Coordinates of C-alpha atoms in Angstrom, one line a residue:
Chain A
M1 CA 7.0 30.0 -23.3
E2 CA 8.3 31.9 -20.4
L3 CA 4.9 33.4 -19.3
V4 CA 3.4 29.7 -19.0
Y5 CA 6.4 28.8 -16.8
I6 CA 5.7 31.7 -14.3
L7 CA 2.0 30.8 -14.2
D8 CA 2.9 27.2 -13.6
I9 CA 5.0 28.3 -10.6
L10 CA 2.4 30.8 -9.5
G11 CA -0.2 27.8 -9.6
T12 CA 2.1 25.6 -7.8
L13 CA 2.6 28.3 -5.1
A14 CA -1.4 28.8 -4.8
F15 CA -1.9 24.9 -4.5
A16 CA 0.9 24.6 -2.1
I17 CA -0.4 27.4 0.2
S18 CA -4.1 25.9 0.0
G19 CA -2.6 22.6 0.9
A20 CA -0.8 24.0 3.9
L21 CA -3.9 25.9 5.1
V22 CA -5.8 22.6 4.9
A23 CA -3.3 20.9 6.9
S24 CA -2.8 23.3 9.5
D25 CA -6.5 23.4 10.1
Q26 CA -6.2 19.8 10.7
K27 CA -3.6 20.4 13.5
L28 CA -0.9 18.6 11.7
D29 CA 2.6 19.3 12.7
L30 CA 5.1 21.1 10.5
F31 CA 6.4 18.0 8.7
G32 CA 2.7 17.1 8.1
V33 CA 2.0 20.6 6.6
I34 CA 5.0 20.3 4.2
I35 CA 3.9 16.9 3.0
I36 CA 0.2 18.1 2.5
A37 CA 1.5 21.1 0.8
F38 CA 3.8 19.0 -1.3
V39 CA 1.4 16.5 -2.5
T40 CA -1.2 19.3 -3.3
A41 CA 1.2 21.2 -5.4
V42 CA 2.9 18.5 -7.2
G43 CA 0.9 15.4 -6.7
G44 CA -1.0 15.6 -10.0
G45 CA 2.0 16.2 -12.1
M46 CA 4.0 13.5 -10.2
L47 CA 1.1 11.0 -11.0
R48 CA 1.1 12.0 -14.5
D49 CA 4.7 11.5 -15.0
V50 CA 4.8 8.0 -13.4
L51 CA 1.9 6.7 -15.4
I52 CA 3.4 8.0 -18.7
N53 CA 6.9 7.0 -17.8
A54 CA 8.3 10.6 -18.0
H55 CA 11.3 10.5 -15.9
P56 CA 12.8 12.5 -14.4
I57 CA 9.3 13.2 -12.9
N58 CA 8.1 16.9 -12.4
W59 CA 9.7 17.7 -9.0
I60 CA 12.7 15.6 -9.4
G61 CA 13.6 17.3 -12.8
D62 CA 13.1 20.9 -11.6
L63 CA 14.1 22.0 -8.0
N64 CA 11.9 25.3 -8.4
Y65 CA 8.9 23.2 -7.5
L66 CA 10.4 22.4 -4.2
Y67 CA 11.5 25.9 -3.4
V68 CA 8.2 27.1 -4.1
I69 CA 6.6 24.8 -1.8
F70 CA 9.0 25.6 1.0
I71 CA 8.2 29.2 0.4
A72 CA 4.6 28.5 0.7
V73 CA 4.6 26.5 3.8
L74 CA 7.0 29.3 5.5
L75 CA 4.5 32.0 4.4
T76 CA 1.6 30.0 5.8
F77 CA 3.5 29.1 8.9
L78 CA 4.5 32.9 9.6
F79 CA 1.7 34.8 8.1
K80 CA -1.4 32.6 8.6
S81 CA -3.6 35.3 9.9
K82 CA -2.7 37.6 7.0
I83 CA -3.1 35.1 4.3
L84 CA -6.7 34.1 5.1
P85 CA -8.1 37.5 4.1
L86 CA -6.2 37.0 0.9
S87 CA -8.5 34.1 -0.1
K88 CA -9.8 35.7 -3.2
T89 CA -6.3 36.4 -4.4
L90 CA -5.4 32.8 -3.7
F91 CA -8.5 31.5 -5.5
L92 CA -7.4 33.6 -8.6
F93 CA -4.0 32.0 -8.5
D94 CA -5.5 28.6 -7.9
T95 CA -7.8 29.1 -10.8
V96 CA -5.2 30.1 -13.1
G97 CA -2.7 27.3 -11.9
I98 CA -5.7 24.6 -12.6
S99 CA -5.8 26.1 -16.3
V100 CA -2.2 25.9 -16.7
F101 CA -1.7 22.5 -15.0
T102 CA -4.3 21.1 -17.3
L103 CA -3.0 22.4 -20.6
L104 CA 0.7 21.7 -19.8
G105 CA -0.3 18.2 -18.8
L106 CA -2.2 17.7 -21.8
Q107 CA 0.6 19.1 -24.0
K108 CA 3.0 16.8 -22.4
G109 CA 0.9 13.9 -23.1
L110 CA 0.6 14.9 -26.8
N111 CA 4.5 15.2 -26.8
F112 CA 4.8 11.7 -25.5
D113 CA 2.6 10.6 -28.6
L114 CA -0.3 9.5 -26.5
H115 CA -3.8 9.3 -28.0
P116 CA -5.7 12.7 -27.6
L117 CA -8.1 11.3 -25.2
I118 CA -5.3 9.7 -22.9
A119 CA -3.5 13.2 -23.1
L120 CA -6.8 14.9 -22.0
I121 CA -7.0 12.6 -19.2
M122 CA -3.3 13.4 -18.4
G123 CA -4.3 17.1 -18.3
M124 CA -7.0 16.5 -15.9
I125 CA -5.0 14.2 -13.6
S126 CA -2.2 17.1 -13.5
A127 CA -5.0 19.6 -12.5
V128 CA -7.1 17.7 -10.0
F129 CA -5.1 14.8 -8.5
G130 CA -3.0 17.0 -6.1
G131 CA -6.3 17.8 -4.4
V132 CA -7.4 14.3 -4.4
L133 CA -4.0 13.1 -2.7
R134 CA -4.3 16.0 -0.2
D135 CA -8.0 14.8 0.7
V136 CA -7.0 11.1 0.8
L137 CA -4.1 11.8 3.2
T138 CA -6.2 14.0 5.5
N139 CA -8.8 11.3 5.5
K140 CA -11.6 12.9 3.9
I141 CA -13.5 11.9 0.8
P142 CA -12.0 13.9 -2.0
L143 CA -13.7 17.3 -2.3
I144 CA -13.8 17.0 -6.0
F145 CA -16.0 13.8 -5.9
E146 CA -18.7 15.6 -4.1
K147 CA -19.3 19.2 -5.5
E148 CA -16.5 20.7 -7.1
I149 CA -17.4 21.5 -10.9
Y150 CA -13.8 22.3 -11.8
A151 CA -13.1 19.0 -13.3
S152 CA -15.7 19.8 -15.8
A153 CA -14.1 23.1 -16.7
C154 CA -10.6 21.5 -17.1
L155 CA -12.4 19.1 -19.4
A156 CA -13.9 21.9 -21.4
G157 CA -10.7 23.5 -21.6
G158 CA -8.8 20.7 -22.7
I159 CA -11.3 19.8 -25.5
T160 CA -11.1 23.5 -26.6
Y161 CA -7.4 23.0 -27.0
L162 CA -7.6 19.7 -28.9
L163 CA -10.1 21.2 -31.2
L164 CA -8.4 24.4 -32.0
K165 CA -5.2 22.4 -32.3
K166 CA -6.8 21.4 -35.8
T167 CA -7.2 25.0 -36.8
P168 CA -4.6 27.3 -38.0
I169 CA -4.3 29.5 -34.9
T170 CA -1.0 29.5 -33.2
D171 CA -0.3 27.4 -30.2
N172 CA 0.2 30.3 -27.8
L173 CA -3.2 31.7 -28.9
N174 CA -4.8 28.3 -28.5
F175 CA -3.3 28.2 -25.0
I176 CA -4.7 31.6 -24.0
V177 CA -8.0 30.7 -25.3
S178 CA -8.4 27.4 -23.7
A179 CA -7.1 28.6 -20.4
S180 CA -9.6 31.3 -20.5
V181 CA -12.5 28.7 -21.0
I182 CA -11.1 26.8 -17.8
I183 CA -11.1 30.2 -15.8
T184 CA -14.4 31.3 -17.0
I185 CA -16.1 28.2 -16.3
R186 CA -14.7 28.0 -12.9
L187 CA -15.4 31.6 -12.1
I188 CA -19.0 31.3 -13.2
A189 CA -19.5 27.9 -11.4
V190 CA -18.2 29.4 -8.0
K191 CA -20.4 32.5 -8.5
F192 CA -23.5 30.7 -9.3
N193 CA -22.8 27.6 -7.0
L194 CA -23.3 25.5 -9.8
E195 CA -23.1 21.5 -9.2
L196 CA -22.8 18.4 -11.6
P197 CA -25.9 16.0 -11.3
K198 CA -25.8 13.1 -9.1
V199 CA -26.7 9.4 -9.8
K200 CA -29.3 9.5 -6.9
D201 CA -32.1 8.9 -9.4
D202 CA -32.0 7.5 -12.9
I203 CA -34.2 8.7 -15.7
F204 CA -37.2 6.5 -14.7
G205 CA -37.3 8.9 -11.6
K206 CA -36.6 6.2 -9.2
Chain B
M1 CA -6.5 -15.8 -26.7
E2 CA -9.7 -14.0 -28.1
L3 CA -12.0 -15.5 -25.6
V4 CA -9.7 -14.2 -22.7
Y5 CA -9.8 -10.8 -24.1
I6 CA -13.6 -10.9 -24.2
L7 CA -13.7 -12.1 -20.7
D8 CA -11.2 -9.5 -19.7
I9 CA -13.5 -6.8 -21.1
L10 CA -16.6 -8.2 -19.5
G11 CA -14.9 -8.2 -16.1
T12 CA -13.6 -4.6 -16.6
L13 CA -17.5 -3.8 -17.2
A14 CA -18.6 -5.5 -14.2
F15 CA -15.9 -3.8 -12.0
A16 CA -16.5 -0.4 -13.5
I17 CA -20.4 -1.0 -12.7
S18 CA -19.6 -2.0 -9.2
G19 CA -17.5 1.1 -8.7
A20 CA -20.2 3.2 -10.2
L21 CA -22.8 1.8 -8.1
V22 CA -20.6 2.2 -4.7
A23 CA -19.8 5.8 -5.8
S24 CA -23.5 6.8 -6.5
D25 CA -24.4 5.5 -3.1
Q26 CA -21.9 7.9 -1.7
K27 CA -23.7 10.8 -3.4
L28 CA -20.7 11.7 -5.5
D29 CA -21.2 13.8 -8.5
L30 CA -20.9 12.5 -12.2
F31 CA -17.1 13.2 -12.2
G32 CA -16.6 11.4 -8.9
V33 CA -18.5 8.4 -10.2
I34 CA -16.4 8.2 -13.3
I35 CA -13.1 8.4 -11.3
I36 CA -14.2 5.6 -8.9
A37 CA -15.5 3.4 -11.8
F38 CA -12.2 3.8 -13.5
V39 CA -10.1 3.2 -10.5
T40 CA -12.0 -0.1 -9.6
A41 CA -11.9 -1.3 -13.1
V42 CA -8.4 -0.7 -14.1
G43 CA -6.7 0.4 -11.0
G44 CA -5.2 -3.1 -10.3
G45 CA -3.8 -3.6 -13.7
M46 CA -2.3 0.0 -13.7
L47 CA -0.6 -0.5 -10.2
R48 CA 0.9 -3.8 -11.5
D49 CA 2.1 -2.1 -14.7
V50 CA 3.7 0.7 -12.7
L51 CA 5.5 -1.6 -10.5
I52 CA 6.9 -4.0 -13.1
N53 CA 7.6 -1.1 -15.2
A54 CA 5.2 -2.4 -18.1
H55 CA 4.8 0.8 -20.3
P56 CA 2.5 1.9 -21.9
I57 CA 0.2 0.6 -18.8
N58 CA -3.0 -1.0 -19.4
W59 CA -5.6 1.7 -20.0
I60 CA -2.9 3.8 -21.9
G61 CA -2.0 1.1 -24.3
D62 CA -5.5 -0.1 -25.1
L63 CA -8.3 2.7 -25.3
N64 CA -11.1 -0.2 -25.0
Y65 CA -10.7 -0.1 -21.4
L66 CA -11.8 3.7 -21.2
Y67 CA -14.7 3.0 -23.6
V68 CA -15.9 0.3 -21.4
I69 CA -15.6 2.3 -18.5
F70 CA -17.6 5.1 -20.0
I71 CA -20.3 2.9 -21.2
A72 CA -20.5 1.4 -17.6
V73 CA -20.9 4.8 -16.1
L74 CA -23.6 5.7 -18.7
L75 CA -25.5 2.6 -17.9
T76 CA -25.2 3.1 -14.2
F77 CA -26.4 6.8 -14.5
L78 CA -29.3 5.9 -16.9
F79 CA -30.6 2.8 -15.7
K80 CA -29.6 2.5 -12.1
S81 CA -32.8 1.2 -10.9
K82 CA -32.7 -1.6 -13.8
I83 CA -29.3 -2.6 -12.9
L84 CA -29.6 -3.3 -9.2
P85 CA -32.0 -6.3 -9.7
L86 CA -29.1 -7.8 -12.0
S87 CA -26.9 -7.9 -9.1
K88 CA -26.6 -11.8 -9.6
T89 CA -25.5 -11.3 -13.1
L90 CA -23.1 -8.6 -12.1
F91 CA -21.6 -10.8 -9.3
L92 CA -21.1 -13.5 -12.0
F93 CA -19.1 -11.2 -14.5
D94 CA -17.4 -9.9 -11.4
T95 CA -16.2 -13.2 -10.4
V96 CA -15.3 -14.1 -13.8
G97 CA -13.5 -10.9 -14.1
I98 CA -11.3 -11.4 -10.8
S99 CA -10.3 -15.0 -12.2
V100 CA -9.2 -13.5 -15.7
F101 CA -7.5 -10.5 -14.0
T102 CA -5.4 -12.7 -11.6
L103 CA -4.3 -15.2 -14.5
L104 CA -3.6 -12.4 -17.0
G105 CA -1.7 -10.4 -14.3
L106 CA 0.2 -13.7 -13.3
Q107 CA 1.1 -14.4 -17.0
K108 CA 2.2 -10.8 -17.5
G109 CA 4.5 -11.2 -14.7
L110 CA 6.1 -14.4 -16.0
N111 CA 6.4 -12.8 -19.4
F112 CA 8.5 -10.1 -17.5
D113 CA 10.6 -12.9 -16.2
L114 CA 9.8 -12.2 -12.8
H115 CA 10.1 -14.9 -10.0
P116 CA 6.8 -17.2 -10.0
L117 CA 6.1 -15.8 -6.3
I118 CA 6.4 -12.1 -7.6
A119 CA 4.3 -12.9 -10.7
L120 CA 1.6 -14.5 -8.2
I121 CA 1.5 -11.4 -6.2
M122 CA 1.1 -9.3 -9.5
G123 CA -1.8 -11.5 -10.3
M124 CA -3.5 -10.9 -7.0
I125 CA -2.7 -7.2 -7.3
S126 CA -4.2 -7.1 -10.6
A127 CA -7.4 -8.6 -9.2
V128 CA -7.9 -6.9 -5.8
F129 CA -6.2 -3.5 -5.9
G130 CA -8.9 -1.8 -8.0
G131 CA -11.2 -2.5 -5.1
V132 CA -8.8 -1.4 -2.6
L133 CA -8.3 2.0 -4.4
R134 CA -12.0 2.4 -4.7
D135 CA -12.3 2.0 -0.7
V136 CA -9.5 4.2 0.0
L137 CA -10.8 7.1 -2.2
T138 CA -14.2 6.8 -0.7
N139 CA -12.7 6.8 2.7
K140 CA -13.4 3.2 3.9
I141 CA -11.2 0.7 5.3
P142 CA -10.7 -1.7 2.2
L143 CA -13.4 -4.2 2.2
I144 CA -11.2 -7.1 1.1
F145 CA -9.1 -6.5 4.4
E146 CA -12.1 -7.2 6.5
K147 CA -14.2 -10.2 5.3
E148 CA -13.6 -11.0 1.7
I149 CA -12.2 -14.4 1.2
Y150 CA -11.7 -13.7 -2.6
A151 CA -8.0 -12.9 -2.3
S152 CA -7.5 -16.4 -1.2
A153 CA -9.5 -17.7 -4.2
C154 CA -7.1 -15.7 -6.5
L155 CA -4.2 -17.3 -4.4
A156 CA -5.4 -20.8 -4.9
G157 CA -6.2 -20.3 -8.7
G158 CA -2.7 -18.6 -9.2
I159 CA -1.0 -21.6 -7.3
T160 CA -2.9 -23.9 -9.4
Y161 CA -1.7 -22.2 -12.6
L162 CA 1.8 -22.2 -11.6
L163 CA 1.8 -26.0 -10.8
L164 CA -0.1 -27.1 -13.9
K165 CA 2.5 -25.1 -15.8
K166 CA 5.0 -27.6 -15.0
T167 CA 2.8 -30.4 -16.4
P168 CA 2.2 -31.1 -20.2
I169 CA -1.2 -29.7 -20.4
T170 CA -1.7 -26.9 -22.7
D171 CA -1.7 -23.3 -21.6
N172 CA -5.3 -22.7 -22.7
L173 CA -6.5 -25.7 -20.6
N174 CA -4.5 -24.5 -17.7
F175 CA -6.2 -21.2 -17.8
I176 CA -9.6 -22.5 -17.9
V177 CA -8.9 -24.9 -15.0
S178 CA -7.2 -22.3 -12.9
A179 CA -10.0 -19.8 -13.6
S180 CA -12.5 -22.5 -12.7
V181 CA -10.8 -22.9 -9.3
I182 CA -11.0 -19.3 -8.6
I183 CA -14.7 -19.1 -9.5
T184 CA -15.5 -22.1 -7.5
I185 CA -13.9 -21.1 -4.4
R186 CA -15.4 -17.7 -4.6
L187 CA -18.9 -18.9 -5.3
I188 CA -18.7 -21.6 -2.4
A189 CA -17.2 -18.8 0.0
V190 CA -20.1 -16.5 -0.9
K191 CA -22.8 -19.2 -0.5
F192 CA -21.5 -20.6 2.8
N193 CA -20.6 -17.0 4.0
L194 CA -16.8 -18.2 4.8
E195 CA -14.2 -16.1 6.3
L196 CA -10.6 -16.1 6.8
P197 CA -9.5 -16.3 10.6
K198 CA -8.5 -13.0 12.2
V199 CA -5.5 -12.5 14.4
K200 CA -7.6 -11.4 17.5
D201 CA -6.3 -14.3 19.4
D202 CA -3.1 -16.3 19.1
I203 CA -2.5 -20.1 19.7
F204 CA -2.2 -19.6 23.3
G205 CA -5.9 -18.5 23.2
K206 CA -5.3 -15.0 24.7
Chain C
M1 CA 28.3 -3.6 3.6
E2 CA 27.1 -6.8 4.9
L3 CA 26.2 -5.3 8.3
V4 CA 23.8 -2.7 6.9
Y5 CA 22.0 -5.4 4.8
I6 CA 21.4 -7.3 8.0
L7 CA 20.2 -4.1 9.7
D8 CA 18.1 -3.4 6.6
I9 CA 16.5 -6.9 7.0
L10 CA 16.0 -6.5 10.8
G11 CA 14.3 -3.0 10.4
T12 CA 12.2 -4.6 7.7
L13 CA 11.0 -7.2 10.1
A14 CA 10.3 -4.7 12.8
F15 CA 8.4 -2.8 10.4
A16 CA 6.3 -5.8 9.1
I17 CA 5.6 -6.8 12.8
S18 CA 4.4 -3.2 13.7
G19 CA 2.1 -3.1 10.5
A20 CA 0.9 -6.5 11.4
L21 CA 0.1 -5.6 14.9
V22 CA -1.6 -2.5 13.9
A23 CA -3.8 -4.3 11.4
S24 CA -4.7 -7.2 13.8
D25 CA -5.9 -4.7 16.3
Q26 CA -8.3 -3.4 13.5
K27 CA -9.7 -6.9 13.1
L28 CA -8.5 -7.3 9.6
D29 CA -8.4 -10.9 8.3
L30 CA -5.2 -12.6 7.5
F31 CA -5.0 -11.4 4.1
G32 CA -5.4 -7.8 5.3
V33 CA -2.9 -8.3 7.8
I34 CA -0.5 -9.6 5.3
I35 CA -1.0 -6.6 3.0
I36 CA -0.7 -3.9 5.8
A37 CA 2.6 -5.6 7.1
F38 CA 3.7 -5.6 3.5
V39 CA 3.1 -1.9 2.7
T40 CA 4.4 -0.8 6.2
A41 CA 7.6 -2.9 5.6
V42 CA 8.5 -2.0 1.9
G43 CA 6.0 0.8 0.9
G44 CA 8.5 3.5 1.5
G45 CA 11.3 2.0 -0.7
M46 CA 8.8 0.9 -3.3
L47 CA 7.5 4.6 -3.7
R48 CA 11.0 5.8 -3.8
D49 CA 11.8 3.4 -6.6
V50 CA 8.9 4.2 -8.6
L51 CA 9.6 7.8 -8.4
I52 CA 13.2 7.7 -9.4
N53 CA 12.5 4.8 -11.9
A54 CA 14.7 2.1 -10.2
H55 CA 13.5 -1.1 -11.7
P56 CA 13.2 -3.7 -10.5
I57 CA 12.0 -2.1 -7.4
N58 CA 13.0 -3.1 -3.7
W59 CA 10.8 -6.3 -3.1
I60 CA 10.9 -7.3 -6.7
G61 CA 14.6 -7.5 -7.0
D62 CA 15.2 -9.1 -3.7
L63 CA 12.8 -11.7 -2.4
N64 CA 14.3 -11.7 1.0
Y65 CA 12.1 -8.8 1.9
L66 CA 9.0 -10.9 1.1
Y67 CA 10.2 -13.8 3.2
V68 CA 10.8 -11.6 6.2
I69 CA 7.4 -10.1 5.9
F70 CA 5.8 -13.6 5.8
I71 CA 8.0 -14.6 8.9
A72 CA 6.7 -11.4 10.5
V73 CA 3.0 -12.1 9.9
L74 CA 3.5 -15.8 11.0
L75 CA 5.1 -14.5 14.3
T76 CA 2.3 -12.2 14.9
F77 CA -0.3 -14.7 14.0
L78 CA 1.2 -17.4 16.3
F79 CA 2.6 -15.4 19.1
K80 CA 0.9 -12.1 19.4
S81 CA 0.6 -12.2 23.1
K82 CA 4.3 -13.1 23.5
I83 CA 5.3 -10.2 21.1
L84 CA 3.3 -7.3 22.8
P85 CA 5.6 -7.4 25.9
L86 CA 8.6 -7.2 23.5
S87 CA 7.6 -3.8 22.5
K88 CA 10.7 -2.1 23.7
T89 CA 12.8 -4.5 21.6
L90 CA 10.6 -3.9 18.7
F91 CA 11.0 -0.1 19.1
L92 CA 14.6 -0.5 19.0
F93 CA 14.5 -2.5 15.9
D94 CA 12.1 -0.1 14.5
T95 CA 14.4 3.1 15.3
V96 CA 17.3 1.1 13.8
G97 CA 15.4 0.3 10.8
I98 CA 14.4 3.9 10.2
S99 CA 17.9 5.1 10.4
V100 CA 19.0 2.5 8.0
F101 CA 16.1 3.0 5.6
T102 CA 16.9 6.8 5.3
L103 CA 20.5 6.5 4.7
L104 CA 20.1 3.6 2.3
G105 CA 17.5 5.6 0.6
L106 CA 19.6 8.5 0.4
Q107 CA 22.6 6.8 -0.9
K108 CA 20.5 5.2 -3.6
G109 CA 19.3 8.7 -4.6
L110 CA 22.9 9.8 -4.8
N111 CA 23.8 6.7 -7.0
F112 CA 21.2 7.7 -9.2
D113 CA 22.8 11.2 -9.8
L114 CA 20.0 13.0 -8.0
H115 CA 20.5 16.4 -6.5
P116 CA 21.4 16.0 -2.8
L117 CA 18.1 17.7 -1.7
I118 CA 16.1 15.2 -3.8
A119 CA 18.3 12.3 -2.5
L120 CA 17.7 13.6 1.1
I121 CA 13.9 13.5 0.4
M122 CA 14.2 9.9 -1.0
G123 CA 15.7 8.8 2.3
M124 CA 12.8 10.3 4.1
I125 CA 10.5 8.7 1.9
S126 CA 12.1 5.3 2.4
A127 CA 11.9 5.7 5.9
V128 CA 8.3 7.2 6.6
F129 CA 6.1 6.4 3.7
G130 CA 5.5 2.8 4.7
G131 CA 3.9 4.2 7.9
V132 CA 1.8 6.6 5.9
L133 CA 0.5 4.0 3.5
R134 CA -0.2 1.8 6.6
D135 CA -2.5 4.4 8.0
V136 CA -4.1 5.5 4.7
L137 CA -5.1 2.0 4.1
T138 CA -6.5 1.6 7.6
N139 CA -8.3 4.9 7.2
K140 CA -6.6 6.9 9.7
I141 CA -4.8 10.2 9.4
P142 CA -1.2 9.4 9.1
L143 CA 0.3 9.2 12.6
I144 CA 3.5 10.9 11.3
F145 CA 1.6 13.9 10.3
E146 CA 0.4 14.6 13.8
K147 CA 3.0 14.2 16.4
E148 CA 5.8 12.0 15.4
I149 CA 9.0 13.9 15.5
Y150 CA 10.9 11.0 13.7
A151 CA 10.8 12.6 10.3
S152 CA 12.9 15.3 11.7
A153 CA 15.3 12.7 13.2
C154 CA 15.6 11.4 9.6
L155 CA 16.1 14.8 8.3
A156 CA 18.9 15.5 10.7
G157 CA 20.6 12.2 10.0
G158 CA 20.4 12.7 6.3
I159 CA 22.0 16.2 6.4
T160 CA 24.6 15.0 8.8
Y161 CA 25.5 12.2 6.1
L162 CA 25.5 14.9 3.3
L163 CA 27.9 17.2 5.3
L164 CA 30.1 14.5 6.4
K165 CA 30.4 13.2 2.9
K166 CA 32.3 16.3 2.1
T167 CA 34.8 15.5 4.7
P168 CA 37.6 12.8 4.4
I169 CA 35.9 10.5 6.8
T170 CA 35.2 6.9 5.3
D171 CA 31.6 6.1 4.1
N172 CA 31.3 3.5 6.7
L173 CA 32.2 5.6 9.5
N174 CA 29.7 8.3 8.0
F175 CA 27.0 5.9 8.0
I176 CA 27.5 4.9 11.5
V177 CA 27.7 8.5 12.7
S178 CA 24.7 9.5 10.8
A179 CA 22.5 6.5 11.9
S180 CA 23.5 7.3 15.4
V181 CA 22.2 10.8 14.8
I182 CA 18.7 9.6 13.9
I183 CA 18.6 6.9 16.6
T184 CA 19.7 9.4 19.4
I185 CA 17.1 12.0 18.3
R186 CA 14.4 9.6 18.1
L187 CA 15.1 8.0 21.5
I188 CA 15.4 11.4 23.2
A189 CA 12.1 12.7 21.5
V190 CA 10.0 9.8 22.7
K191 CA 11.8 9.9 26.2
F192 CA 10.8 13.6 26.6
N193 CA 7.6 13.3 24.4
L194 CA 8.9 16.2 22.2
E195 CA 6.6 17.5 19.2
L196 CA 7.2 19.7 16.3
P197 CA 5.4 23.1 16.6
K198 CA 1.9 23.2 15.0
V199 CA 0.7 26.1 12.5
K200 CA -2.3 27.0 14.9
D201 CA -0.9 30.2 15.5
D202 CA 1.3 32.5 13.5
I203 CA 4.1 34.8 14.8
F204 CA 1.4 37.5 15.6
G205 CA -0.1 35.3 18.1
K206 CA -3.4 35.0 16.3

């Protein structure tokens, strides 16, 4: 699917820019910014491919990922003050990227004959682990562990995809519907500032 | 060995609960708790399998690990106030888990025709790296680097296993003896609050 | 090339001692010091080999790496007060190690038929990722992201190697010239306290 590849690349661009912005706020040097942009953008898919033994792994098998990351760092380096006001556009790219990463990761898992549950996890790793690595390398508790609901959005979208796969609808339509589920949940969650429950208290209220 | 598999699963349960407890103390959300429970429980075996190229890796090849982790998180989420008083029971499961993880990891290394020294390291990685990953992801210096003597217990048990392997005793008996070495050392170390020496000073007392 | 192997081992020794010194400053116990020395010394090559699927990975395929790391920890443990005044010697070993790690990693990438750009990245991962892992495990923002110019030195040396490979000069001479580029840039950078630019401001001066 050509369109999916373009969305994958746009998502990679958004992830890389978000990584570069975080890194530059931390006063890392140019090399540090490139590494953080890199792990943010391709870290999730890289971990997935290492875990399922899919060689060559994502960015080794397709150089376009690297080129997009270099472009992202260059844009951030040159136009940081122009990019920041675009945060809504970036957020949209990022949300589309997450949905595409989740579903492509899930599909790759299924293509490797993994159990649907494992494939679902691979989809989620693809979508969220780049951000986790970014936060570990910049020495913060991963954001996603604290208040981001977007892992749940990926989960819901992935489950939708697996369920619809058992129906007669085409794979392309399934992809679009499931991606819409992820995008919709994330947009609603951010708009209404939703959070997942914490394990502070148990059902006995203690 | 059926019994070893049951102990492996019980150890995984204990590791996952300990991870979930740490994560919930850090006020992570449900998703964060699941991830931390997951890496604590299967992170060591996962790293071992990636390093020795043993695919499918542990939790991809056997779904029971995932199920046990989900149960552990559910138990922690629902009954946290009831679980905390069970810390001695959990500590026992955890200690048994460490001994079983060490010896199973070592055996797997030997089955992959690795040098005994490498196999020994694989056993230790299996036992301790889940905790290291848990600490890295929750942004702490890994506990084991600072005062836990249990890596030494794993080392002693692993060496025992390798030495007894050269004698005529059966592999099952060897497993039991070596596991007992690990469990005994850990219990004694915790009881008497033993620590490994630090490299603050050298033999010249400076 | 015999000489390159000796330099590789000397570089590993220097990396392991530097890791052990950092770890002992953090008051880690003996086990923690061994782990930090280990990841500092072989972490970069280990990551490279996992990513390009080169099994057995570096320290599993050649036990000498482990022996050198044990010797480094022993030396640090016994003679810490005697080693510290040798920091210039260590720095020299370390710089030679970086140059050799970069070029050996690059060559390995080329031998695996990777694109030269990917091979170049593999060279850099080999040289710098041990230090990154050391810093992540000791809970610091990786030093190299903040002010070390030595990644740039590795990059320059790697590009030199790739360019000279297209000329008729022998591979040995190419190795020596490219390593000299890395060593020279690093020595000059440290001497004049050079830094890479940061992304604080953009070209519009904001």
